[in-house]
CSV table of C-alpha atoms in Angstrom, one decimal:
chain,number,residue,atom,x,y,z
A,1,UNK,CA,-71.2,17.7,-13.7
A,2,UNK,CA,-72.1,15.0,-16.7
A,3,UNK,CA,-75.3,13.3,-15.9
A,4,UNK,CA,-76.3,10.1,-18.0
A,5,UNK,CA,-79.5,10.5,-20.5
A,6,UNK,CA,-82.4,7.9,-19.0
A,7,UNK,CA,-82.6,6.3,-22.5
A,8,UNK,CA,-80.7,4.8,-24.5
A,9,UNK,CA,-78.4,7.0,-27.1
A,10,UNK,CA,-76.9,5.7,-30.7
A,11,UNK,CA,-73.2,4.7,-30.5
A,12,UNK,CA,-71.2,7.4,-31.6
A,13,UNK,CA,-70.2,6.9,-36.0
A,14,UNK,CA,-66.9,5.4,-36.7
A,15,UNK,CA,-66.3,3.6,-33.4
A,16,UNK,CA,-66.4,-0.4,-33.2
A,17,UNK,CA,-69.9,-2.1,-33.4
A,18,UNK,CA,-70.5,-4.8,-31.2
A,19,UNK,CA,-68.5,-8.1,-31.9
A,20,UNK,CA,-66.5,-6.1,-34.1
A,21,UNK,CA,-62.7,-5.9,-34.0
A,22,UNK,CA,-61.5,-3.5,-31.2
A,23,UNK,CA,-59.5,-0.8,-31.7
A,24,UNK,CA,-55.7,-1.6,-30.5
A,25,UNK,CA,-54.5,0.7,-27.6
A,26,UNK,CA,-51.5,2.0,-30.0
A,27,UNK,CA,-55.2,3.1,-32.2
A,28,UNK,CA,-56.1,4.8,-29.3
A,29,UNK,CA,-52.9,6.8,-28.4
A,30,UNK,CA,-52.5,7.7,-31.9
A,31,UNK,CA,-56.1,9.4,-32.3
A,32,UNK,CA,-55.6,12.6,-30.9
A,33,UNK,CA,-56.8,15.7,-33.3
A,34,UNK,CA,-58.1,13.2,-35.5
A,35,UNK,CA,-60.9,12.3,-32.5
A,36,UNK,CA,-64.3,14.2,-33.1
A,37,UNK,CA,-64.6,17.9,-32.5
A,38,UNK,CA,-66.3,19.0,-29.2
A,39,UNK,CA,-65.1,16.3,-27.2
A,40,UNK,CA,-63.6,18.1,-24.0
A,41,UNK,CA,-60.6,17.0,-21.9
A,42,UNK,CA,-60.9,15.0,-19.0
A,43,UNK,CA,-61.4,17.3,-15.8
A,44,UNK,CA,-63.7,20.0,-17.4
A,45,UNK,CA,-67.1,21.0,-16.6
A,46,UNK,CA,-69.8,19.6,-20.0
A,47,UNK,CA,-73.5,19.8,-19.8
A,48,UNK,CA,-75.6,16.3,-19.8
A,49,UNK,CA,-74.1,13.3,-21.3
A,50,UNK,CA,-75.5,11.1,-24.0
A,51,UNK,CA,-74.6,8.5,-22.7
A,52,UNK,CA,-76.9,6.2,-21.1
A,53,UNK,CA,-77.6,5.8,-17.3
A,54,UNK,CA,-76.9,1.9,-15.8
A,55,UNK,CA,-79.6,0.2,-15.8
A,56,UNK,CA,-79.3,-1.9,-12.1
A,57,UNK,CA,-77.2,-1.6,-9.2
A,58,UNK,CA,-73.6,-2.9,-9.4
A,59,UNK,CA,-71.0,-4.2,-6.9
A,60,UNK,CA,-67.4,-3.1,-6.2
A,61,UNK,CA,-65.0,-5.3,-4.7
A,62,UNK,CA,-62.9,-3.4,-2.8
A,63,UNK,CA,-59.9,-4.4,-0.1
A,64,UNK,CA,-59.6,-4.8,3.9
A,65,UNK,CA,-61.6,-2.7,6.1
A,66,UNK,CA,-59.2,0.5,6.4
A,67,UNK,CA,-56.8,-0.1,3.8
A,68,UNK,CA,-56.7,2.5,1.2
A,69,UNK,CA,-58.5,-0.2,-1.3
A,70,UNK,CA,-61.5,0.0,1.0
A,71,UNK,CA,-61.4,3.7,1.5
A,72,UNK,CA,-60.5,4.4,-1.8
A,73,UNK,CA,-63.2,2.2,-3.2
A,74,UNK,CA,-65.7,3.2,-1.1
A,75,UNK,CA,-65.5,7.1,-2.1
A,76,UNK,CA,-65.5,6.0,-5.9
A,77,UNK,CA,-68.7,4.2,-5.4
A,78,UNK,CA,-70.3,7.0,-3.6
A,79,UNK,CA,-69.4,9.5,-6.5
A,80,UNK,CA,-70.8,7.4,-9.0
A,81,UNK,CA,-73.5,6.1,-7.5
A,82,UNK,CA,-74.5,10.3,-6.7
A,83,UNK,CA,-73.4,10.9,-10.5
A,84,UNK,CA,-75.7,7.6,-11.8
A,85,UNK,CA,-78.2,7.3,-9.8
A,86,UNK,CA,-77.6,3.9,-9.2
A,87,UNK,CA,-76.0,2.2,-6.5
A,88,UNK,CA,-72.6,1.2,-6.8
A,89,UNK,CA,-72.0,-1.0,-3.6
A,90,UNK,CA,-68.7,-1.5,-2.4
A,91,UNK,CA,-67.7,-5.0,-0.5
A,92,UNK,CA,-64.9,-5.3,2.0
A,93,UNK,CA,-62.9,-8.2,0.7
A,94,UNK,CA,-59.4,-9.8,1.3
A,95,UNK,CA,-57.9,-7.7,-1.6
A,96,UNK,CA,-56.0,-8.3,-4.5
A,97,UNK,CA,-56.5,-11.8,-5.9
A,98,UNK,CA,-60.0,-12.2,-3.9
A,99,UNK,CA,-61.1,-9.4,-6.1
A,100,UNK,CA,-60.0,-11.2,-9.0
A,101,UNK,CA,-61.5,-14.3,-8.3
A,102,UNK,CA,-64.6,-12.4,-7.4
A,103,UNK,CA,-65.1,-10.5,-11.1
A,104,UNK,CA,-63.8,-13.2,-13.3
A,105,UNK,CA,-66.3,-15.7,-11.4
A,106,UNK,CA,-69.2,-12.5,-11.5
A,107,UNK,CA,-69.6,-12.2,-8.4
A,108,UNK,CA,-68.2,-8.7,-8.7
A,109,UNK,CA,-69.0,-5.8,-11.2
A,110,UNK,CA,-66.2,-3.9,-10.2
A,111,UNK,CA,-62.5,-4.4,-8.2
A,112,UNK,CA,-59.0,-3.1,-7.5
A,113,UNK,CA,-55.9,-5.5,-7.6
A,114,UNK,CA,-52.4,-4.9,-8.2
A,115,UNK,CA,-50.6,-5.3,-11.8
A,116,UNK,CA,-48.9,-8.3,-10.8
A,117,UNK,CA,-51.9,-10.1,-9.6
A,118,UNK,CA,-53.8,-9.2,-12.9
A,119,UNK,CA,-51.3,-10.6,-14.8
A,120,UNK,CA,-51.1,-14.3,-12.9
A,121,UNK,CA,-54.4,-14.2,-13.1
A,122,UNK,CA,-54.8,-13.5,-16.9
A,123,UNK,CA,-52.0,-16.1,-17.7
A,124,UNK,CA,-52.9,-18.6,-15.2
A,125,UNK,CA,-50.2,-19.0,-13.1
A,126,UNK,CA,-49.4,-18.7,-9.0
A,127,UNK,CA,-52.3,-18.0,-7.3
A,128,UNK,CA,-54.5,-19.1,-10.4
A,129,UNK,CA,-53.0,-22.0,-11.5
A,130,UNK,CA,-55.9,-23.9,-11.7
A,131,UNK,CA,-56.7,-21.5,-15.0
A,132,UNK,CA,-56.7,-18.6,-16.7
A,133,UNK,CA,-59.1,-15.9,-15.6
A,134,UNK,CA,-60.8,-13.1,-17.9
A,135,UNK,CA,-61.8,-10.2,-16.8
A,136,UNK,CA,-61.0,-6.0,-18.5
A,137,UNK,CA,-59.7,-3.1,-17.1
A,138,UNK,CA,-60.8,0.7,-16.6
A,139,UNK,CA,-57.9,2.0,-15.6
A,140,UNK,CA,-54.4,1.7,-14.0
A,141,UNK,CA,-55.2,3.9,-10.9
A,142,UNK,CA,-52.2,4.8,-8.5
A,143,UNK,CA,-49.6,2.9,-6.8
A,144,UNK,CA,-49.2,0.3,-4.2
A,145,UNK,CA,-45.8,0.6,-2.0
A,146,UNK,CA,-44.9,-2.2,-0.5
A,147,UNK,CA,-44.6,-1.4,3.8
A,148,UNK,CA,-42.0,-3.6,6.0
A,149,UNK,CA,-43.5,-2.4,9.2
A,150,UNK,CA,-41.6,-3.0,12.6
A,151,UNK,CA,-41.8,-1.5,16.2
A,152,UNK,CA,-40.0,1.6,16.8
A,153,UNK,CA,-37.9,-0.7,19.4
A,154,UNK,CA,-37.0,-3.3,17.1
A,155,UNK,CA,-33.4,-3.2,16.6
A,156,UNK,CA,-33.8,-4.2,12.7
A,157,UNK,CA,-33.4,-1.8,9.8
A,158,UNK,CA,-32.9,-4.3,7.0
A,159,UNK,CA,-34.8,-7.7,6.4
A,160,UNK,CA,-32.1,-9.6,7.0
A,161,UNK,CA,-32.3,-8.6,10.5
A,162,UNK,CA,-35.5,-10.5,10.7
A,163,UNK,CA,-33.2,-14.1,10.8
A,164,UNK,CA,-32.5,-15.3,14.2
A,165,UNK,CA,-28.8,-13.9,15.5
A,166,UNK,CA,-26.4,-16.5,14.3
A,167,UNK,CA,-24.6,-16.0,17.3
A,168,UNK,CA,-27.5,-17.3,19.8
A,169,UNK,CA,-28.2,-20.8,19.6
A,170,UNK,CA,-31.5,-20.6,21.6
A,171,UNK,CA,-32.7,-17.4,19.3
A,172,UNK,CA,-36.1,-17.9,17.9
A,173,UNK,CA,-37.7,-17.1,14.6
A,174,UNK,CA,-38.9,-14.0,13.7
A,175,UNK,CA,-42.4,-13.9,13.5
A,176,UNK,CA,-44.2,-11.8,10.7
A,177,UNK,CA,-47.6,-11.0,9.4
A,178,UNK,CA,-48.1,-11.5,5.3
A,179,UNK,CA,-51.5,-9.7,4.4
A,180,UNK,CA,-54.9,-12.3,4.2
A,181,UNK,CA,-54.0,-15.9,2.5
A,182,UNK,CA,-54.0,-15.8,-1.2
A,183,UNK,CA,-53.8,-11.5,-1.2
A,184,UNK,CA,-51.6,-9.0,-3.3
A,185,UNK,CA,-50.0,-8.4,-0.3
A,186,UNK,CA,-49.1,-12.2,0.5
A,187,UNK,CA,-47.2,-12.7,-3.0
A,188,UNK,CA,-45.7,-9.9,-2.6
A,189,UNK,CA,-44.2,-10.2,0.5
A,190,UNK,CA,-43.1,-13.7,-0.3
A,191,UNK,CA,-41.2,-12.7,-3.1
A,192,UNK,CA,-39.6,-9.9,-0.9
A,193,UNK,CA,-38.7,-11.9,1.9
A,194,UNK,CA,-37.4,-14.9,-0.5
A,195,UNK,CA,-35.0,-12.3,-2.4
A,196,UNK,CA,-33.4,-11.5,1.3
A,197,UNK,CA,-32.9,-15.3,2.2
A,198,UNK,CA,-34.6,-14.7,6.0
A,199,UNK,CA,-35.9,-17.7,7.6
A,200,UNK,CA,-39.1,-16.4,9.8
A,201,UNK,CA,-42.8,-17.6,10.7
A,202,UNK,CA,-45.3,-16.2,8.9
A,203,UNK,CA,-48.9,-15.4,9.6
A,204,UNK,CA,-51.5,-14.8,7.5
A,205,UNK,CA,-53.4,-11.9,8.7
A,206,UNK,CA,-56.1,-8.8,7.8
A,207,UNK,CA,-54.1,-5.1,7.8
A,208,UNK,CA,-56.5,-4.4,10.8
A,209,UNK,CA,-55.0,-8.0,12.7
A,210,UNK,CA,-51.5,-6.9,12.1
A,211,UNK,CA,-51.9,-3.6,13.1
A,212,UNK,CA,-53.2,-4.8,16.4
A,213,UNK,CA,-50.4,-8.0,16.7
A,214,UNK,CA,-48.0,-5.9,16.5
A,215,UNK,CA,-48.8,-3.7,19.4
A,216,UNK,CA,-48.2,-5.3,23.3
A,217,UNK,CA,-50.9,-6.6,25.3
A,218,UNK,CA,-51.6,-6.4,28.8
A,219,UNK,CA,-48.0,-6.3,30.6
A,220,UNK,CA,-46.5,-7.9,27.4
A,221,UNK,CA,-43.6,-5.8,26.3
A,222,UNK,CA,-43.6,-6.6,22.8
A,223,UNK,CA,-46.4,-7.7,20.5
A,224,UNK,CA,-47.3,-10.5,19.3
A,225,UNK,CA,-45.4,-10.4,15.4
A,226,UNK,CA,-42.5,-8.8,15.2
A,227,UNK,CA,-42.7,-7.2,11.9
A,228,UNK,CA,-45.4,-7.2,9.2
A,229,UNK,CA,-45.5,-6.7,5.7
A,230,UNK,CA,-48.4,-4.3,3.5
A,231,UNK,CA,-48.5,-3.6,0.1
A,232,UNK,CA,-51.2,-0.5,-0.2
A,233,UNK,CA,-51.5,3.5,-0.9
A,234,UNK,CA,-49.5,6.0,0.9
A,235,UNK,CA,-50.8,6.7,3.7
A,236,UNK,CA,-52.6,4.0,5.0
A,237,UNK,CA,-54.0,5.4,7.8
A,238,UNK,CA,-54.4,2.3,10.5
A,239,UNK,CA,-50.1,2.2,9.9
A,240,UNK,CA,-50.0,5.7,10.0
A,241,UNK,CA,-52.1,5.7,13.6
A,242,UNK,CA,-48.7,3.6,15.2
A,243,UNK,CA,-47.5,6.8,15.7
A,244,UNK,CA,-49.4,7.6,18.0
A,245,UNK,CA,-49.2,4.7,20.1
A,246,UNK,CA,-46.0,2.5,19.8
A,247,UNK,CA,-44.6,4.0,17.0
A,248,UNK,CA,-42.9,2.6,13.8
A,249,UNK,CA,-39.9,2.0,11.1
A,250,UNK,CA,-40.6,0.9,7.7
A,251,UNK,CA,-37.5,-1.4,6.9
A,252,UNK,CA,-35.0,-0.2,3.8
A,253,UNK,CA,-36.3,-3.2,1.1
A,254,UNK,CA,-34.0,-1.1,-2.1
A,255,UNK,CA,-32.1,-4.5,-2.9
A,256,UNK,CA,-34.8,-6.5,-3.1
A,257,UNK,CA,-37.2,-4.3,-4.6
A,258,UNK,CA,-34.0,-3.7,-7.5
A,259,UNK,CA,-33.7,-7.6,-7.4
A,260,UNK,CA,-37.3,-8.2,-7.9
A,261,UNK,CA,-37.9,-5.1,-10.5
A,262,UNK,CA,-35.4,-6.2,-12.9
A,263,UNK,CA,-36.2,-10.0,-12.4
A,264,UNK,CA,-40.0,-10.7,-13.2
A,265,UNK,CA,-41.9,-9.0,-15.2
A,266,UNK,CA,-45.4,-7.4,-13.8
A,267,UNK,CA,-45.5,-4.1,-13.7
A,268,UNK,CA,-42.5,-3.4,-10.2
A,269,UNK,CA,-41.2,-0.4,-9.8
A,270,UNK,CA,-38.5,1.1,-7.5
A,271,UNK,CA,-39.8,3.4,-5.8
A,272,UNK,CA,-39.2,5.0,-2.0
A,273,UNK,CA,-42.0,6.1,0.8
A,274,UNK,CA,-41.7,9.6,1.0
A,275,UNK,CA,-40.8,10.7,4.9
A,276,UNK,CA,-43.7,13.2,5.1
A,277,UNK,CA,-46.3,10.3,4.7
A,278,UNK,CA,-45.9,8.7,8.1
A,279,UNK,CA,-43.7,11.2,9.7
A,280,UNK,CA,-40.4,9.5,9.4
A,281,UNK,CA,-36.8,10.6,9.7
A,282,UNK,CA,-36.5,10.3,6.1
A,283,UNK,CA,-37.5,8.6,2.7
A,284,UNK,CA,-37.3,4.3,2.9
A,285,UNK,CA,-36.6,2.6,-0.7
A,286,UNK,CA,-39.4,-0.2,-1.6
A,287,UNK,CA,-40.9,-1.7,-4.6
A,288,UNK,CA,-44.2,0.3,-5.6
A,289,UNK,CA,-47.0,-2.3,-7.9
A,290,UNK,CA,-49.6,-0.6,-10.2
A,291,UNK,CA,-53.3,-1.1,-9.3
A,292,UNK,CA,-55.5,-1.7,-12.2
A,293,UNK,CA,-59.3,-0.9,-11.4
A,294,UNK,CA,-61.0,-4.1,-13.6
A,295,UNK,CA,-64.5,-4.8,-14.0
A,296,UNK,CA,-65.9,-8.9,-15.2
A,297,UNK,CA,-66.1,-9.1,-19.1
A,298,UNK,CA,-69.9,-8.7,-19.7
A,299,UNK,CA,-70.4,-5.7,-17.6
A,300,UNK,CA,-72.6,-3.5,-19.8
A,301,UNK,CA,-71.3,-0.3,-21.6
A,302,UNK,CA,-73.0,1.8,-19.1
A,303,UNK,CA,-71.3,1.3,-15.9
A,304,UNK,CA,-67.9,1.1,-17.7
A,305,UNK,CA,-68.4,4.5,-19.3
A,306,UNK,CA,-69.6,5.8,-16.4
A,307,UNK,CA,-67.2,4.8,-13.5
A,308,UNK,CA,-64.2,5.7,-16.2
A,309,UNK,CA,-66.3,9.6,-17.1
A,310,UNK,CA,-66.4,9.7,-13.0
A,311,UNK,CA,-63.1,8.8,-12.4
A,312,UNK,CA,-61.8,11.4,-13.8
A,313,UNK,CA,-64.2,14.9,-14.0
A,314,UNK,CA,-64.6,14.0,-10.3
A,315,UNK,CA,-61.3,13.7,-9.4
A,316,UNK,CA,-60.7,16.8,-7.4
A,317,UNK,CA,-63.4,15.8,-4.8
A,318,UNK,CA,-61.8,12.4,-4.3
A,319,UNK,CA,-58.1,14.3,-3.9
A,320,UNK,CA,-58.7,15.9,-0.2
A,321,UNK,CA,-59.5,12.7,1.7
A,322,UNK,CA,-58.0,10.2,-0.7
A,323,UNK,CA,-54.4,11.8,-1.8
A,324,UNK,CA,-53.8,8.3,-3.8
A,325,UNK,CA,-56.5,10.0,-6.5
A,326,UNK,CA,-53.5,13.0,-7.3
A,327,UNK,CA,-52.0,10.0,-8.9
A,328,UNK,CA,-54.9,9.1,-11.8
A,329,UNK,CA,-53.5,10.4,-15.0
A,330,UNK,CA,-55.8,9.4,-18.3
A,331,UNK,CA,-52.7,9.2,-20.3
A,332,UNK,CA,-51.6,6.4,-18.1
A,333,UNK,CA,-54.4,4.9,-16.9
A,334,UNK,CA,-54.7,3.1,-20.3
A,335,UNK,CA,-51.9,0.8,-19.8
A,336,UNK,CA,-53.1,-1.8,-18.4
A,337,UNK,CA,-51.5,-4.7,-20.8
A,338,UNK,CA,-51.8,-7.6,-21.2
A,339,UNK,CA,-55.8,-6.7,-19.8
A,340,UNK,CA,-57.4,-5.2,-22.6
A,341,UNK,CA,-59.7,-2.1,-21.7
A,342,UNK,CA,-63.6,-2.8,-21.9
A,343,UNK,CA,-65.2,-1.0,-24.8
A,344,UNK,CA,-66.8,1.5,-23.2
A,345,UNK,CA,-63.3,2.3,-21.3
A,346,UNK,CA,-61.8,2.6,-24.3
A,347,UNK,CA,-64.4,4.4,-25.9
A,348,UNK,CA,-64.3,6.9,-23.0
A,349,UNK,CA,-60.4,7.2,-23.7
A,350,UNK,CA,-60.7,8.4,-27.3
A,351,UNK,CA,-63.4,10.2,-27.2
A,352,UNK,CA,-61.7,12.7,-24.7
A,353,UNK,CA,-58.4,12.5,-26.9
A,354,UNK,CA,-56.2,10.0,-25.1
């Protein structure tokens, strides 16, 4: 496996100085053969690198205990922390646009957030209106689909079932679980439940809180919230573990998710939860969002270069446990607009022909 040189190395000829102009991405793509000779593909086994080893420890802001941000996270930091020699730490946080605040303010080296969070966060809008926020990106990793979760004895199969029957003047709200206040999952399950028009109570909750809501209590026959929306990797194992107790549904959200794709711009995709994931009856249209894996402006050349060079020629041992990592792709993990790529990202990119 590449191991960094303990001492500093000259930066490769013909590549940006520092405070020079950067390379554009359409530079990068458009590199190929023209790239310098003996530069192997991403994936295949090299000797020792040149490049240098991190200086200090780092931090990696991760997601909610047991969400596949968290897991996910946590075995990338172990790699590179084994492949460094320094530790990478990673910090169970409340997801998305925590991690943002978190490495734009530097009080995180490292973090996972979804494309649409990146992008209000760059342009300073929603959840950072009070200004923009700069930060760079590694990589766009794998996707988020977005999970409407409910009871396998609810009666509803489409949001709109989650508004109170019309019929029944003493029928009560809904309630539902929306992800930790000011979370990826929050926005986007507002903007899902906005595009069907229901009228429910939410709750702003950790994935490990829903899970537990939604199960009954004591003699209760129901749980606490009747549905709850999750916007994470497939599977997320503390969903996936409903099957074994109460069991679940993941509601059809296809018209909203179409609604939403073709309406704001951010990165949505239509997508569909395959029925093998979580052992269901058969595949369930939703809208999937792009993680980027970011890192705060200043974070030095070395643990950039690194956590990319890991990323990558250690993919297959993150694969088995983590299926989310069959997903990383170098050719795509450069788009990552508007965020530029931090130099040593992009660096990383071109010298292994991407």
């Amino acid at each position: 496996m590449d191991r960094p040189r303990l001492f500093p190395s000259s930066r490769p000829s013909g590549l940006p100085e520092p405070g020079s102009a950067r390379m554009t991405r359409r530079g990068v793509l458009g590199l190929g053969a023209a790239a310098a000779s003996g530069v192997l593909l991403p994936g295949c086994a090299r000797g020792r690198a040149d490049e240098p080893a991190p200086a200090g420890p780092a931090v990696f802001a991760t997601g909610n205990a047991g969400g596949v941000y968290n897991t996910f996270g946590t075995a990338v930091s172990a790699l590179v922390s084994e492949v460094t020699g320094q530790e990478l730490k990673p910090i169970v946080t409340d997801g998305s646009v925590d991690n943002l605040f978190q490495v734009a303010g530097n009080k995180a080296d490292l973090g996972l957030c979804t494309s649409d969070s990146a992008l209000a966060a760059y342009e300073g809008t929603g959840a950072f209106a009070t200004g923009k926020r700069r930060f760079t990106a590694l990589a766009r990793v794998y996707d988020n689909y977005v999970h409407v979760v409910v009871p396998m004895a609810s009666k509803a199969t489409e949001l709109i079932h989650l508004n109170p029957n019309p019929d029944d003047p003493n029928a009560r709200k809904m309630v539902v679980g929306v992800g930790p206040k000011n979370s990826g999952t929050e926005i986007v399950a507002n903007k899902i439940l906005a595009a069907a028009g229901v009228d429910v109570i939410k709750r702003n909750m950790t994935l490990g809180e829903m899970v537990a809501a939604i199960q009954p209590r004591g003699q209760a026959t129901k749980g606490a919230l009747d549905a709850f929306v999750w916007s994470g990797g497939v599977p997320t194992l503390p969903i996936a573990n409903l099957q074994k107790t109460i069991g679940f549904r993941l509601l059809d959200i296809g018209k909203q998710a179409q609604a939403i794709a073709v309406q704001e711009f951010g990165g949505f995709v239509v997508s569909s939860v395959p029925p093998s994931q979580y052992g269901l009856a058969k595949s369930v249209p939703t809208l999937a969002v792009p993680n980027y894996l970011v890192a705060r402006p200043n974070l030095p050349d070395s643990w950039a270069w690194w956590t990319v060079n890991t990323l990558f020629r250690r993919q297959n041992d993150l694969i088995p446990d983590h299926p989310e990592a069959g997903a990383l792709d170098p050719r795509s993990a450069i788009a990552t607009m508007p965020v530029p790529l931090h130099p040593a990202a992009e660096r990383w990119y071109r010298q292994n022909h991407i």
